[in-house]
Amino acid sequence: PATTQSCTSTQSTSLTIPMTHPRIWWTPERLTLAREWFANNQFTPTTDDAYGNALRYVLTGEKVYARNAIAKLMSFRISDSELAGTASNNYMWNDWVPIVFDWTYDAMTAQERTEFTERYNKYVDTMRLKSWGGASTGHVSSNYFWGYWRNEFNWAIASYHHNAKAQTFLDHALVTRWEKVFVPWAKNQGKGGMPHEGSQYGRYMLQYAIVPLITSGLIGRNLLEETQFYKEKIFHLIYSTTPSPAR
């Protein structure tokens, strides 16, 4: 089994984050099943498909695909002018970045890891403290809040044990955003599971959370048990998509 180290916060339940990669989405058991699936469902991603190339590397160990994904990763940048603005779509939308770092970590050079960690730390540190999409009740139902939360969590997990800022990012995601803002909001203003941004942007509140929710559960903390919001959302979805009045 992989060597593990406990990651704890005085305010959050501990996670057990493996020393080895990949950590996001995967366990040894899930990898075994995925590799068995790939044997009968092979695919060849285009060279500019970072997700696809990183996935093929995870499933096969073929370094050519890792290098394709790493090339895309190392070219990812957010301009200083965008970082200085109110929000960053470039940061929020590109959820693949922390995941590709994790999935291809073993194929990266030490210099690449250091360079990218320093660069992405700056992005996460800047965007997590923005008021727009920040850790406040007024923004908790915003798609920016959830995009930023996802990236904070995923980057903390991907870079943990290698990144001095990882614990700060993890605490901000799980304590500041999740425990202090979202969970209380879900019991009050968010009660009933209705995404407040409507049918277009509201769905991102749910979609963006998938990878962190699954990953957290795999490494020791079932966030889905800490709130009724997602269970309530099931009933809200049934109600809101029923073609005639439900009785």
Backbone as CSV, one residue per row, in Angstrom:
resi,resn,N_x,N_y,N_z,CA_x,CA_y,CA_z,C_x,C_y,C_z
1,PRO,0.825,-1.204,0.000,0.000,0.000,0.000,0.861,1.256,0.000
2,ALA,0.315,2.346,-0.507,1.055,3.597,-0.555,1.284,4.117,0.853
3,THR,2.454,4.741,1.047,2.729,5.410,2.310,1.807,6.598,2.436
4,THR,1.254,6.822,3.626,0.343,7.938,3.824,0.775,8.787,4.994
5,GLN,0.263,9.994,5.031,0.543,10.916,6.119,-0.741,11.638,6.449
6,SER,-1.072,11.737,7.716,-2.308,12.406,8.099,-2.203,13.893,7.867
7,CYS,-3.263,14.456,7.337,-3.358,15.893,7.119,-4.513,16.370,7.980
8,THR,-4.219,17.097,9.016,-5.282,17.493,9.924,-5.326,18.987,10.114
9,SER,-6.490,19.459,10.503,-6.685,20.855,10.878,-7.428,20.854,12.186
10,THR,-7.173,21.841,13.018,-7.872,21.894,14.299,-9.367,22.093,14.096
11,GLN,-9.767,22.505,12.891,-11.172,22.795,12.638,-11.816,21.832,11.652
12,SER,-11.053,20.916,11.095,-11.636,20.016,10.103,-11.232,18.579,10.364
13,THR,-12.101,17.670,9.985,-11.815,16.251,10.093,-10.590,15.921,9.262
14,SER,-9.770,15.018,9.736,-8.531,14.694,9.035,-8.788,13.962,7.728
15,LEU,-7.897,14.196,6.794,-7.848,13.457,5.548,-6.546,12.674,5.561
16,THR,-6.522,11.561,4.886,-5.286,10.801,4.739,-4.883,10.876,3.277
17,ILE,-3.887,11.697,3.013,-3.488,11.975,1.633,-2.271,11.123,1.280
18,PRO,-2.364,10.265,0.294,-1.226,9.410,-0.065,0.006,10.220,-0.451
19,MET,1.163,9.673,-0.177,2.400,10.284,-0.629,2.539,10.126,-2.141
20,THR,1.925,9.082,-2.681,2.057,8.767,-4.099,0.966,9.450,-4.923
21,HIS,1.155,9.432,-6.238,0.190,9.978,-7.194,-0.232,8.849,-8.143
22,PRO,-1.434,8.966,-8.746,-2.445,10.014,-8.624,-3.285,9.849,-7.363
23,ARG,-3.783,10.994,-6.849,-4.590,11.006,-5.631,-6.007,11.479,-5.898
24,ILE,-6.152,12.365,-6.853,-7.472,12.911,-7.154,-8.257,11.890,-7.982
25,TRP,-9.417,11.505,-7.443,-10.346,10.607,-8.117,-9.964,9.130,-8.014
26,TRP,-8.685,8.827,-7.781,-8.223,7.458,-7.881,-7.850,6.857,-6.535
27,THR,-8.078,5.560,-6.412,-7.500,4.698,-5.389,-6.913,3.512,-6.147
28,PRO,-6.084,2.700,-5.517,-5.578,1.516,-6.232,-6.696,0.648,-6.803
29,GLU,-7.769,0.504,-6.058,-8.889,-0.335,-6.524,-9.578,0.296,-7.735
30,ARG,-9.795,1.596,-7.693,-10.438,2.280,-8.815,-9.537,2.258,-10.051
31,LEU,-8.235,2.360,-9.846,-7.300,2.295,-10.967,-7.335,0.917,-11.631
32,THR,-7.381,-0.111,-10.823,-7.444,-1.467,-11.372,-8.677,-1.635,-12.254
33,LEU,-9.821,-1.180,-11.765,-11.054,-1.279,-12.539,-10.981,-0.453,-13.812
34,ALA,-10.392,0.749,-13.720,-10.296,1.619,-14.890,-9.370,1.023,-15.944
35,ARG,-8.302,0.397,-15.510,-7.370,-0.209,-16.469,-7.990,-1.426,-17.137
36,GLU,-8.797,-2.146,-16.402,-9.530,-3.269,-17.011,-10.524,-2.740,-18.047
37,TRP,-11.178,-1.630,-17.726,-12.112,-1.020,-18.677,-11.373,-0.569,-19.931
38,PHE,-10.190,0.043,-19.745,-9.441,0.570,-20.882,-9.014,-0.541,-21.843
39,ALA,-8.752,-1.713,-21.316,-8.323,-2.821,-22.170,-9.336,-3.115,-23.264
40,ASN,-10.601,-2.822,-22.989,-11.661,-3.065,-23.981,-12.241,-1.785,-24.565
41,ASN,-11.717,-0.651,-24.138,-12.256,0.636,-24.597,-11.120,1.630,-24.842
42,GLN,-10.155,1.236,-25.627,-8.980,2.073,-25.831,-9.329,3.332,-26.623
43,PHE,-8.626,4.403,-26.319,-8.825,5.683,-27.008,-7.484,6.378,-27.153
44,THR,-7.387,7.212,-28.177,-6.175,7.988,-28.404,-6.553,9.455,-28.441
45,PRO,-6.187,10.221,-27.419,-6.554,11.638,-27.373,-5.725,12.466,-28.339
46,THR,-6.255,13.599,-28.739,-5.469,14.541,-29.530,-4.377,15.136,-28.641
47,THR,-3.327,15.614,-29.229,-2.179,16.068,-28.434,-2.501,17.262,-27.546
48,ASP,-3.523,18.052,-27.908,-3.846,19.234,-27.109,-4.933,18.971,-26.065
49,ASP,-5.335,17.719,-25.900,-6.344,17.348,-24.912,-5.631,16.977,-23.608
50,ALA,-5.508,17.941,-22.714,-4.748,17.714,-21.483,-5.374,16.617,-20.637
51,TYR,-6.690,16.687,-20.445,-7.393,15.662,-19.664,-7.197,14.275,-20.278
52,GLY,-7.448,14.168,-21.575,-7.382,12.873,-22.242,-5.997,12.261,-22.185
53,ASN,-4.979,13.089,-22.404,-3.606,12.586,-22.363,-3.203,12.171,-20.954
54,ALA,-3.600,12.972,-19.959,-3.284,12.614,-18.578,-3.997,11.328,-18.178
55,LEU,-5.241,11.166,-18.640,-5.987,9.954,-18.324,-5.336,8.733,-18.965
56,ARG,-4.939,8.863,-20.221,-4.300,7.717,-20.870,-2.993,7.353,-20.157
57,TYR,-2.255,8.345,-19.687,-1.029,8.057,-18.939,-1.349,7.304,-17.648
58,VAL,-2.371,7.745,-16.926,-2.779,7.070,-15.688,-3.137,5.613,-15.969
59,LEU,-3.792,5.374,-17.089,-4.294,4.032,-17.390,-3.248,3.113,-18.000
60,THR,-2.231,3.695,-18.640,-1.261,2.865,-19.365,0.194,3.071,-18.960
61,GLY,0.521,4.223,-18.384,1.907,4.521,-18.059,2.733,4.952,-19.261
62,GLU,2.089,5.218,-20.397,2.814,5.620,-21.609,3.226,7.091,-21.496
63,LYS,4.518,7.321,-21.392,5.009,8.660,-21.071,4.786,9.679,-22.185
64,VAL,4.608,9.234,-23.405,4.349,10.176,-24.487,3.069,10.960,-24.199
65,TYR,2.093,10.308,-23.609,0.835,10.991,-23.292,0.999,11.904,-22.077
66,ALA,1.824,11.485,-21.139,2.116,12.369,-20.009,2.781,13.645,-20.490
67,ARG,3.724,13.506,-21.415,4.448,14.686,-21.896,3.517,15.620,-22.675
68,ASN,2.555,15.075,-23.397,1.570,15.926,-24.074,0.795,16.753,-23.061
69,ALA,0.352,16.101,-21.987,-0.423,16.792,-20.956,0.433,17.810,-20.212
70,ILE,1.676,17.449,-19.928,2.580,18.349,-19.209,2.887,19.586,-20.043
71,ALA,3.029,19.414,-21.351,3.267,20.570,-22.222,2.116,21.559,-22.129
72,LYS,0.905,21.032,-22.109,-0.278,21.892,-21.970,-0.290,22.552,-20.592
73,LEU,0.059,21.799,-19.575,0.090,22.318,-18.211,1.100,23.452,-18.078
74,MET,2.287,23.243,-18.580,3.346,24.240,-18.417,3.072,25.508,-19.217
75,SER,2.204,25.421,-20.202,1.864,26.612,-20.990,0.695,27.389,-20.395
76,PHE,0.077,26.840,-19.336,-1.075,27.507,-18.730,-0.623,28.709,-17.919
77,ARG,-1.209,29.879,-18.241,-0.867,31.108,-17.532,-2.091,32.013,-17.428
78,ILE,-2.103,32.803,-16.375,-3.115,33.844,-16.194,-2.380,35.161,-16.103
79,SER,-2.792,36.118,-16.887,-2.078,37.391,-16.939,-2.216,38.161,-15.634
80,ASP,-1.247,39.014,-15.367,-1.295,39.850,-14.166,-2.507,40.772,-14.184
81,SER,-2.887,41.233,-15.375,-4.039,42.128,-15.464,-5.328,41.399,-15.091
82,GLU,-5.448,40.133,-15.494,-6.628,39.366,-15.123,-6.630,39.068,-13.624
83,LEU,-5.468,38.755,-13.073,-5.377,38.497,-11.638,-5.738,39.728,-10.827
84,ALA,-5.466,40.891,-11.383,-5.757,42.143,-10.672,-7.223,42.541,-10.781
85,GLY,-7.975,41.867,-11.637,-9.372,42.209,-11.858,-10.296,41.660,-10.791
86,THR,-11.584,41.835,-11.030,-12.600,41.389,-10.072,-12.661,39.872,-9.967
87,ALA,-12.524,39.192,-11.106,-12.626,37.729,-11.134,-11.786,37.204,-12.290
88,SER,-11.619,35.891,-12.338,-10.846,35.286,-13.422,-11.562,34.060,-13.968
89,ASN,-12.111,34.194,-15.164,-12.711,33.043,-15.834,-11.642,32.024,-16.217
90,ASN,-10.489,32.517,-16.596,-9.391,31.642,-16.990,-9.026,30.697,-15.853
91,TYR,-9.001,31.208,-14.652,-8.715,30.378,-13.472,-9.883,29.453,-13.170
92,MET,-11.089,29.982,-13.181,-12.251,29.190,-12.785,-12.548,28.068,-13.765
93,TRP,-12.505,28.350,-15.047,-12.936,27.378,-16.044,-11.957,26.219,-16.219
94,ASN,-10.677,26.463,-16.030,-9.673,25.447,-16.334,-9.431,24.524,-15.142
95,ASP,-10.457,23.726,-14.854,-10.403,22.810,-13.710,-9.416,21.673,-13.916
96,TRP,-8.996,21.428,-15.147,-8.093,20.328,-15.450,-6.689,20.546,-14.891
97,VAL,-6.340,21.785,-14.586,-4.953,22.101,-14.253,-4.440,21.347,-13.022
98,PRO,-5.080,21.459,-11.849,-4.577,20.691,-10.703,-4.631,19.184,-10.918
99,ILE,-5.645,18.728,-11.654,-5.803,17.296,-11.880,-4.677,16.755,-12.754
100,VAL,-4.343,17.466,-13.810,-3.251,17.028,-14.686,-1.924,17.044,-13.926
101,PHE,-1.719,18.036,-13.069,-0.505,18.079,-12.239,-0.405,16.802,-11.408
102,ASP,-1.501,16.414,-10.789,-1.517,15.201,-9.972,-1.314,13.952,-10.818
103,TRP,-2.053,13.834,-11.885,-2.036,12.599,-12.670,-0.712,12.386,-13.408
104,THR,0.006,13.455,-13.724,1.275,13.315,-14.447,2.485,13.653,-13.583
105,TYR,2.277,13.779,-12.286,3.347,14.224,-11.377,4.619,13.396,-11.550
106,ASP,4.474,12.082,-11.630,5.635,11.205,-11.697,6.423,11.350,-12.997
107,ALA,5.816,11.921,-14.014,6.491,12.087,-15.301,7.094,13.485,-15.466
108,MET,6.827,14.381,-14.525,7.369,15.736,-14.595,8.791,15.762,-14.059
109,THR,9.576,16.710,-14.534,10.907,16.902,-13.969,10.781,17.713,-12.681
110,ALA,11.812,17.655,-11.857,11.803,18.419,-10.615,11.662,19.907,-10.897
111,GLN,12.310,20.376,-11.946,12.227,21.796,-12.306,10.812,22.171,-12.725
112,GLU,10.163,21.310,-13.493,8.788,21.574,-13.915,7.855,21.637,-12.699
113,ARG,8.020,20.721,-11.779,7.167,20.712,-10.584,7.329,22.003,-9.787
114,THR,8.586,22.393,-9.580,8.858,23.600,-8.796,8.326,24.839,-9.492
115,GLU,8.601,24.950,-10.772,8.160,26.125,-11.538,6.646,26.237,-11.541
116,PHE,5.980,25.118,-11.796,4.527,25.206,-11.887,3.897,25.423,-10.522
117,THR,4.430,24.818,-9.491,3.896,25.006,-8.143,3.968,26.473,-7.736
118,GLU,5.073,27.111,-7.976,5.217,28.532,-7.644,4.213,29.378,-8.424
119,ARG,4.027,29.059,-9.687,3.117,29.833,-10.527,1.670,29.653,-10.096
120,TYR,1.259,28.394,-9.896,-0.150,28.153,-9.572,-0.478,28.571,-8.140
121,ASN,0.488,28.485,-7.242,0.279,29.008,-5.887,-0.134,30.476,-5.930
122,LYS,0.509,31.219,-6.799,0.186,32.650,-6.930,-1.259,32.824,-7.378
123,TYR,-1.693,32.012,-8.328,-3.061,32.120,-8.826,-4.079,31.785,-7.728
124,VAL,-3.845,30.669,-7.034,-4.786,30.243,-5.995,-4.811,31.251,-4.857
125,ASP,-3.643,31.720,-4.453,-3.567,32.681,-3.352,-4.283,33.982,-3.698
126,THR,-4.170,34.395,-4.944,-4.809,35.638,-5.368,-6.316,35.478,-5.443
127,MET,-6.777,34.432,-6.106,-8.204,34.298,-6.375,-9.004,33.881,-5.145
128,ARG,-8.416,33.154,-4.213,-9.184,32.720,-3.043,-9.544,33.890,-2.136
129,LEU,-8.810,34.994,-2.258,-9.052,36.145,-1.397,-9.861,37.248,-2.070
130,LYS,-10.294,37.012,-3.299,-11.144,37.990,-3.973,-12.508,38.046,-3.291
131,SER,-13.086,39.240,-3.239,-14.421,39.353,-2.652,-15.476,38.729,-3.562
132,TRP,-15.295,38.877,-4.887,-16.232,38.273,-5.837,-15.936,36.773,-5.927
133,GLY,-16.906,35.964,-5.533,-16.687,34.526,-5.493,-15.961,34.089,-4.240
134,GLY,-15.809,35.006,-3.292,-15.053,34.713,-2.085,-15.856,33.988,-1.032
135,ALA,-15.220,33.806,0.110,-15.812,33.021,1.193,-16.765,33.870,2.022
136,SER,-17.900,34.184,1.434,-18.922,34.945,2.151,-20.293,34.393,1.791
137,THR,-21.238,34.581,2.707,-22.591,34.083,2.465,-23.191,34.691,1.202
138,GLY,-22.826,35.930,0.898,-23.375,36.594,-0.277,-22.951,35.986,-1.589
139,HIS,-21.878,35.197,-1.579,-21.379,34.606,-2.821,-21.430,33.085,-2.824
140,VAL,-21.941,32.467,-1.777,-21.851,31.020,-1.645,-22.606,30.272,-2.744
141,SER,-23.644,30.856,-3.315,-24.365,30.175,-4.391,-23.852,30.564,-5.774
142,SER,-22.792,31.352,-5.814,-22.214,31.807,-7.083,-21.371,30.718,-7.731
143,ASN,-21.431,30.643,-9.043,-20.593,29.674,-9.755,-19.113,29.980,-9.557
144,TYR,-18.768,31.238,-9.307,-17.369,31.581,-9.026,-16.917,30.988,-7.697
145,PHE,-17.767,31.085,-6.688,-17.446,30.488,-5.388,-17.083,29.023,-5.562
146,TRP,-17.907,28.299,-6.321,-17.699,26.861,-6.455,-16.539,26.512,-7.368
147,GLY,-16.299,27.325,-8.396,-15.125,27.096,-9.227,-13.843,27.321,-8.446
148,TYR,-13.835,28.366,-7.630,-12.653,28.655,-6.814,-12.466,27.580,-5.739
149,TRP,-13.575,27.175,-5.107,-13.503,26.132,-4.084,-12.936,24.836,-4.657
150,ARG,-13.438,24.438,-5.802,-12.950,23.220,-6.476,-11.450,23.294,-6.725
151,ASN,-10.984,24.419,-7.274,-9.570,24.539,-7.604,-8.694,24.580,-6.363
152,GLU,-9.155,25.259,-5.308,-8.400,25.290,-4.051,-8.226,23.879,-3.498
153,PHE,-9.330,23.152,-3.435,-9.281,21.801,-2.881,-8.404,20.897,-3.746
154,ASN,-8.666,20.876,-5.052,-7.913,19.980,-5.931,-6.424,20.292,-5.930
155,TRP,-6.079,21.584,-5.921,-4.659,21.945,-5.914,-4.006,21.553,-4.592
156,ALA,-4.705,21.732,-3.488,-4.159,21.340,-2.188,-3.872,19.843,-2.152
157,ILE,-4.807,19.050,-2.655,-4.613,17.598,-2.662,-3.493,17.210,-3.633
158,ALA,-3.504,17.792,-4.822,-2.506,17.447,-5.844,-1.088,17.763,-5.394
159,SER,-0.925,18.867,-4.667,0.428,19.332,-4.326,0.829,19.032,-2.884
160,TYR,-0.051,18.397,-2.121,0.244,18.136,-0.711,1.487,17.261,-0.577
161,HIS,2.258,17.498,0.481,3.552,16.877,0.769,4.678,17.528,-0.028
162,HIS,4.367,18.310,-1.049,5.398,18.934,-1.877,5.312,20.460,-1.837
163,ASN,4.257,21.001,-1.254,3.942,22.420,-1.388,3.646,23.004,-0.007
164,ALA,4.449,23.971,0.409,4.289,24.569,1.732,2.957,25.292,1.894
165,LYS,2.329,25.670,0.774,1.053,26.388,0.825,-0.156,25.458,0.802
166,ALA,0.057,24.172,0.604,-1.065,23.246,0.412,-2.008,23.225,1.607
167,GLN,-1.480,23.212,2.832,-2.351,23.170,4.000,-3.198,24.435,4.107
168,THR,-2.616,25.570,3.763,-3.372,26.829,3.772,-4.543,26.754,2.817
169,PHE,-4.301,26.237,1.620,-5.364,26.126,0.622,-6.421,25.121,1.058
170,LEU,-5.989,24.013,1.663,-6.934,22.998,2.103,-7.827,23.528,3.222
171,ASP,-7.235,24.242,4.158,-8.017,24.827,5.245,-9.006,25.866,4.721
172,HIS,-8.573,26.635,3.728,-9.473,27.641,3.180,-10.654,26.982,2.482
173,ALA,-10.390,25.876,1.786,-11.463,25.172,1.080,-12.407,24.469,2.049
174,LEU,-11.870,23.719,2.988,-12.697,22.865,3.832,-13.204,23.532,5.105
175,VAL,-12.458,24.488,5.617,-12.885,25.158,6.842,-13.564,26.483,6.522
176,THR,-12.821,27.400,5.883,-13.364,28.733,5.635,-14.575,28.704,4.705
177,ARG,-14.449,28.019,3.583,-15.556,27.988,2.618,-16.630,26.969,2.990
178,TRP,-16.199,25.725,3.234,-17.176,24.640,3.427,-17.857,24.721,4.796
179,GLU,-17.066,24.649,5.865,-17.644,24.561,7.206,-18.279,25.872,7.676
180,LYS,-17.580,26.971,7.432,-18.034,28.237,7.995,-19.067,28.955,7.130
181,VAL,-19.029,28.697,5.822,-19.929,29.423,4.929,-20.999,28.509,4.323
182,PHE,-20.582,27.467,3.620,-21.568,26.673,2.885,-22.504,25.871,3.782
183,VAL,-21.973,25.118,4.735,-22.823,24.248,5.547,-23.889,25.045,6.304
184,PRO,-23.548,26.166,6.957,-24.609,26.968,7.594,-25.605,27.542,6.586
185,TRP,-25.116,27.978,5.437,-25.994,28.520,4.390,-26.967,27.447,3.911
186,ALA,-26.485,26.222,3.739,-27.328,25.134,3.242,-28.453,24.798,4.207
187,LYS,-28.262,25.082,5.491,-29.301,24.821,6.490,-30.343,25.924,6.542
188,ASN,-30.019,27.064,5.967,-30.913,28.219,6.047,-31.320,28.710,4.663
189,GLN,-30.573,29.674,4.097,-30.945,30.235,2.793,-30.978,29.173,1.691
190,GLY,-30.125,28.166,1.796,-30.050,27.136,0.754,-30.908,25.918,1.018
191,LYS,-31.705,25.971,2.055,-32.521,24.804,2.409,-33.465,24.451,1.263
192,GLY,-33.516,23.177,0.933,-34.363,22.727,-0.167,-33.581,22.302,-1.391
193,GLY,-32.283,22.625,-1.412,-31.423,22.161,-2.500,-31.563,22.903,-3.814
194,MET,-32.131,24.107,-3.783,-32.316,24.845,-5.028,-31.097,25.716,-5.330
195,PRO,-30.432,25.520,-6.478,-29.331,26.402,-6.871,-29.871,27.807,-7.158
196,HIS,-29.379,28.792,-6.472,-29.963,30.121,-6.539,-29.657,30.880,-7.825
197,GLU,-28.701,30.412,-8.612,-28.380,31.117,-9.854,-29.187,30.620,-11.051
198,GLY,-30.156,29.765,-10.798,-31.063,29.368,-11.873,-30.599,28.182,-12.686
199,SER,-31.319,27.915,-13.771,-31.080,26.707,-14.567,-29.789,26.757,-15.372
200,GLN,-29.272,27.941,-15.679,-28.025,28.039,-16.425,-26.816,27.987,-15.494
201,TYR,-26.615,29.017,-14.688,-25.432,29.085,-13.837,-25.582,28.259,-12.565
202,GLY,-26.808,27.996,-12.146,-27.018,27.230,-10.933,-26.460,25.830,-11.007
203,ARG,-26.475,25.241,-12.188,-25.997,23.861,-12.315,-24.509,23.729,-12.029
204,TYR,-23.755,24.842,-12.215,-22.314,24.783,-11.955,-22.015,24.599,-10.480
205,MET,-22.917,25.062,-9.632,-22.779,24.847,-8.195,-22.703,23.356,-7.874
206,LEU,-23.376,22.547,-8.679,-23.391,21.102,-8.500,-22.260,20.435,-9.280
207,GLN,-22.093,20.835,-10.533,-21.088,20.210,-11.396,-19.674,20.414,-10.873
208,TYR,-19.347,21.629,-10.467,-17.984,21.940,-10.038,-17.570,21.162,-8.792
209,ALA,-18.543,20.724,-8.010,-18.232,20.060,-6.744,-17.943,18.575,-6.888
210,ILE,-18.195,17.980,-8.044,-18.152,16.527,-8.175,-16.793,15.937,-7.807
211,VAL,-15.723,16.410,-8.427,-14.406,15.815,-8.183,-13.955,16.001,-6.733
212,PRO,-14.074,17.194,-6.139,-13.709,17.316,-4.722,-14.553,16.440,-3.796
213,LEU,-15.855,16.358,-4.046,-16.711,15.553,-3.176,-16.327,14.075,-3.234
214,ILE,-16.091,13.563,-4.429,-15.704,12.159,-4.576,-14.323,11.923,-3.974
215,THR,-13.388,12.802,-4.288,-12.013,12.625,-3.814,-11.933,12.689,-2.300
216,SER,-12.621,13.652,-1.705,-12.604,13.771,-0.250,-13.124,12.499,0.410
217,GLY,-14.185,11.950,-0.152,-14.723,10.712,0.388,-13.739,9.553,0.302
218,LEU,-12.956,9.526,-0.756,-11.996,8.443,-0.949,-10.815,8.526,0.009
219,ILE,-10.515,9.736,0.499,-9.353,9.896,1.382,-9.748,10.243,2.818
220,GLY,-10.990,9.909,3.185,-11.295,9.918,4.598,-12.362,10.850,5.116
221,ARG,-12.909,11.720,4.285,-13.940,12.629,4.789,-15.105,12.680,3.806
222,ASN,-16.240,12.188,4.232,-17.426,12.168,3.372,-18.188,13.472,3.543
223,LEU,-17.890,14.438,2.684,-18.528,15.748,2.772,-20.029,15.664,2.527
224,LEU,-20.453,14.677,1.773,-21.878,14.541,1.469,-22.705,14.223,2.713
225,GLU,-22.061,13.726,3.751,-22.770,13.428,4.993,-22.859,14.648,5.913
226,GLU,-22.187,15.727,5.537,-22.132,16.911,6.395,-23.203,17.938,6.062
227,THR,-23.986,17.679,5.058,-25.048,18.589,4.646,-26.186,17.802,4.007
228,GLN,-27.388,18.313,4.133,-28.548,17.706,3.478,-28.772,18.299,2.080
229,PHE,-27.945,19.272,1.715,-28.200,20.035,0.492,-28.320,19.144,-0.738
230,TYR,-27.407,18.206,-0.904,-27.388,17.400,-2.123,-28.528,16.383,-2.140
231,LYS,-28.923,15.898,-0.981,-30.102,15.027,-0.920,-31.361,15.829,-1.269
232,GLU,-31.438,17.039,-0.714,-32.582,17.896,-1.008,-32.619,18.265,-2.481
233,LYS,-31.451,18.396,-3.083,-31.374,18.742,-4.500,-32.026,17.666,-5.369
234,ILE,-31.923,16.416,-4.961,-32.557,15.334,-5.728,-34.060,15.575,-5.829
235,PHE,-34.670,15.923,-4.698,-36.115,16.159,-4.692,-36.473,17.452,-5.433
236,HIS,-35.590,18.446,-5.321,-35.821,19.683,-6.073,-35.781,19.411,-7.572
237,LEU,-34.842,18.577,-7.996,-34.730,18.245,-9.421,-35.969,17.501,-9.905
238,ILE,-36.429,16.543,-9.126,-37.648,15.806,-9.498,-38.827,16.758,-9.620
239,TYR,-38.966,17.635,-8.632,-40.084,18.577,-8.622,-40.017,19.545,-9.808
240,SER,-38.818,20.079,-10.061,-38.694,21.133,-11.076,-38.713,20.587,-12.499
241,THR,-38.561,19.296,-12.676,-38.591,18.714,-14.031,-39.824,17.871,-14.282
242,THR,-40.722,17.809,-13.309,-41.974,17.068,-13.517,-42.869,17.869,-14.464
243,PRO,-43.349,17.279,-15.561,-44.105,18.042,-16.561,-45.495,18.488,-16.112
244,SER,-46.035,17.902,-15.056,-47.350,18.329,-14.549,-47.248,18.470,-13.036
245,PRO,-48.164,19.181,-12.419,-48.090,19.389,-10.963,-47.947,18.064,-10.219
246,ALA,-46.933,17.985,-9.343,-46.686,16.767,-8.573,-47.544,16.725,-7.323
247,ARG,-48.093,15.582,-7.024,-48.920,15.440,-5.826,-48.443,14.214,-5.028
